[in-house]
Amino acid sequence: MQRPVYLTREALDKLKSDLKRARSVERPRISQEIADARAHGDLSENAEYDAAKEAQGKLEARIAQMEATLASARLLDEAQVDTSKAFILSTVRVFNEQFGSEQSFKLVSTPEANIARGLISIKSPIGRGLLGKSVGDSVEVAVPAGTVRLRILEITRDGA
């Protein structure tokens, strides 16, 4: 059994929408591409057919992954997130001691991660380093570029 994947309402709705689109729009489109390529005759040297079959395989793998994620999804209630420690859905404001700058990160599940929006996965090195820590704690996190030392300045949650 797959481990639970914790998602916000927004992420769960997006996953359902993406899965519906993949099944009802992309799957029929690729099936039509395969049929069109098959109509061109000899399949042994038909690049269109090979490309369509490869796209079909990738789509089916993506659909299977979305179905598995949906099957193990657990909805998170942001109102229930404790702000005394950094947990999933917490926004953590930190001071980067190496660069002397502040940054804020919202800890989210892996499917919701988007570093450009300040959303980091709880499974990323920084996310794992911050989990369970309190305001005032300092953490050293091994990242690909070396070690980063962060001091937690504030922990909040949306609507708090």
Short mmCIF file of C-alpha atoms in Angstrom, two decimals:
data_model
loop_
_atom_site.label_atom_id
_atom_site.label_comp_id
_atom_site.label_asym_id
_atom_site.label_seq_id
_atom_site.Cartn_x
_atom_site.Cartn_y
_atom_site.Cartn_z
CA MET A 1 0.00 0.00 0.00
CA GLN A 2 1.25 3.46 -0.90
CA ARG A 3 1.94 5.95 1.88
CA PRO A 4 -0.59 8.74 2.35
CA VAL A 5 -0.10 11.86 0.26
CA TYR A 6 -1.30 14.94 2.13
CA LEU A 7 -2.93 17.56 -0.08
CA THR A 8 -4.77 20.81 0.34
CA ARG A 9 -8.26 21.15 -1.15
CA GLU A 10 -6.77 23.19 -4.03
CA ALA A 11 -4.19 20.52 -4.88
CA LEU A 12 -6.75 17.71 -4.60
CA ASP A 13 -9.16 19.51 -6.93
CA LYS A 14 -6.34 20.18 -9.43
CA LEU A 15 -5.31 16.51 -9.36
CA LYS A 16 -8.88 15.40 -10.04
CA SER A 17 -9.19 17.92 -12.88
CA ASP A 18 -5.87 16.85 -14.44
CA LEU A 19 -6.86 13.18 -14.24
CA LYS A 20 -10.26 13.87 -15.83
CA ARG A 21 -8.57 15.81 -18.66
CA ALA A 22 -6.01 13.05 -19.25
CA ARG A 23 -8.75 10.42 -19.46
CA SER A 24 -11.35 12.34 -21.45
CA VAL A 25 -9.27 14.61 -23.72
CA GLU A 26 -5.68 13.42 -24.03
CA ARG A 27 -6.37 9.66 -24.17
CA PRO A 28 -8.88 9.92 -27.08
CA ARG A 29 -6.60 12.39 -28.91
CA ILE A 30 -3.64 10.00 -28.75
CA SER A 31 -5.83 7.05 -29.77
CA GLN A 32 -6.89 9.04 -32.83
CA GLU A 33 -3.24 9.84 -33.63
CA ILE A 34 -2.42 6.13 -33.48
CA ALA A 35 -5.35 5.29 -35.76
CA ASP A 36 -4.32 8.01 -38.24
CA ALA A 37 -0.72 6.79 -38.28
CA ARG A 38 -1.86 3.17 -38.69
CA ALA A 39 -3.85 4.23 -41.76
CA HIS A 40 -0.62 5.29 -43.46
CA GLY A 41 0.35 1.67 -43.98
CA ASP A 42 3.60 -0.10 -43.05
CA LEU A 43 4.08 0.31 -39.28
CA SER A 44 7.67 -0.94 -39.24
CA GLU A 45 9.02 2.39 -40.52
CA ASN A 46 6.22 4.71 -39.45
CA ALA A 47 7.68 7.44 -37.23
CA GLU A 48 4.25 8.97 -36.57
CA TYR A 49 2.99 5.64 -35.26
CA ASP A 50 6.06 5.14 -33.05
CA ALA A 51 5.74 8.67 -31.64
CA ALA A 52 2.03 8.23 -30.93
CA LYS A 53 2.61 4.87 -29.22
CA GLU A 54 5.36 6.42 -27.09
CA ALA A 55 3.06 9.32 -26.15
CA GLN A 56 0.35 6.82 -25.27
CA GLY A 57 2.73 4.93 -22.96
CA LYS A 58 3.77 8.13 -21.20
CA LEU A 59 0.16 9.24 -20.80
CA GLU A 60 -0.92 5.87 -19.39
CA ALA A 61 1.97 5.99 -16.89
CA ARG A 62 0.96 9.53 -15.89
CA ILE A 63 -2.68 8.46 -15.48
CA ALA A 64 -1.63 5.50 -13.33
CA GLN A 65 0.50 7.79 -11.15
CA MET A 66 -2.35 10.28 -10.71
CA GLU A 67 -4.76 7.45 -9.84
CA ALA A 68 -2.33 6.08 -7.25
CA THR A 69 -1.83 9.54 -5.74
CA LEU A 70 -5.58 10.12 -5.63
CA ALA A 71 -6.15 6.72 -4.01
CA SER A 72 -3.73 7.56 -1.20
CA ALA A 73 -4.61 11.25 -0.89
CA ARG A 74 -5.54 12.66 2.49
CA LEU A 75 -7.12 16.10 2.70
CA LEU A 76 -5.41 18.55 5.04
CA ASP A 77 -7.36 21.11 7.03
CA GLU A 78 -5.16 24.19 7.25
CA ALA A 79 -7.13 25.43 10.26
CA GLN A 80 -5.88 22.46 12.27
CA VAL A 81 -2.16 23.06 11.68
CA ASP A 82 -0.27 23.75 14.92
CA THR A 83 1.98 26.82 14.62
CA SER A 84 4.21 26.06 17.60
CA LYS A 85 6.34 23.84 15.38
CA ALA A 86 6.99 23.65 11.64
CA PHE A 87 4.68 21.10 10.05
CA ILE A 88 3.14 20.61 6.65
CA LEU A 89 1.20 23.74 5.57
CA SER A 90 3.25 25.93 7.91
CA THR A 91 4.86 29.05 6.50
CA VAL A 92 8.31 29.31 8.02
CA ARG A 93 10.27 32.56 7.95
CA VAL A 94 13.99 31.86 8.36
CA PHE A 95 17.23 33.79 8.56
CA ASN A 96 19.94 32.38 6.33
CA GLU A 97 23.05 32.85 8.47
CA GLN A 98 25.44 32.36 5.55
CA PHE A 99 23.95 35.12 3.39
CA GLY A 100 22.46 37.29 6.14
CA SER A 101 19.03 37.29 4.49
CA GLU A 102 15.50 36.27 5.35
CA GLN A 103 13.39 33.85 3.35
CA SER A 104 9.93 32.37 3.76
CA PHE A 105 8.90 28.87 2.78
CA LYS A 106 5.55 27.15 2.93
CA LEU A 107 5.96 23.45 3.66
CA VAL A 108 3.76 21.40 1.33
CA SER A 109 3.41 17.88 -0.05
CA THR A 110 5.62 16.89 -2.95
CA PRO A 111 2.95 17.28 -5.67
CA GLU A 112 2.32 20.88 -4.56
CA ALA A 113 5.97 21.98 -4.40
CA ASN A 114 6.87 25.02 -6.50
CA ILE A 115 10.07 26.77 -5.39
CA ALA A 116 9.29 29.83 -7.55
CA ARG A 117 6.18 30.40 -5.38
CA GLY A 118 8.02 29.62 -2.13
CA LEU A 119 6.35 26.21 -1.76
CA ILE A 120 8.86 23.55 -0.72
CA SER A 121 8.25 19.86 -0.27
CA ILE A 122 8.44 18.38 3.20
CA LYS A 123 10.64 15.73 1.55
CA SER A 124 13.19 18.23 0.23
CA PRO A 125 16.40 18.73 2.26
CA ILE A 126 15.26 22.11 3.63
CA GLY A 127 11.72 20.85 4.23
CA ARG A 128 12.99 17.82 6.18
CA GLY A 129 15.36 20.07 8.14
CA LEU A 130 12.59 22.45 9.20
CA LEU A 131 9.94 19.85 10.10
CA GLY A 132 9.22 19.69 13.81
CA LYS A 133 11.40 22.68 14.67
CA SER A 134 10.26 25.71 16.71
CA VAL A 135 10.84 29.46 16.56
CA GLY A 136 14.41 30.20 17.63
CA ASP A 137 15.77 26.81 16.53
CA SER A 138 18.73 26.73 14.17
CA VAL A 139 19.16 23.96 11.64
CA GLU A 140 21.98 22.93 9.36
CA VAL A 141 20.75 21.49 6.10
CA ALA A 142 22.87 19.65 3.56
CA VAL A 143 21.89 20.88 0.10
CA PRO A 144 23.53 20.18 -3.26
CA ALA A 145 25.56 23.42 -2.99
CA GLY A 146 26.87 22.59 0.51
CA THR A 147 25.47 23.21 3.98
CA VAL A 148 22.97 25.94 4.80
CA ARG A 149 22.42 27.21 8.34
CA LEU A 150 18.92 28.57 8.96
CA ARG A 151 17.43 30.12 12.12
CA ILE A 152 13.64 29.97 12.43
CA LEU A 153 12.19 33.44 13.02
CA GLU A 154 8.45 32.80 12.67
CA ILE A 155 5.99 30.01 11.99
CA THR A 156 2.51 30.85 10.71
CA ARG A 157 -0.28 29.30 8.70
CA ASP A 158 -2.70 30.84 6.22
CA GLY A 159 -5.58 32.50 7.98
CA ALA A 160 -3.78 32.56 11.34
#
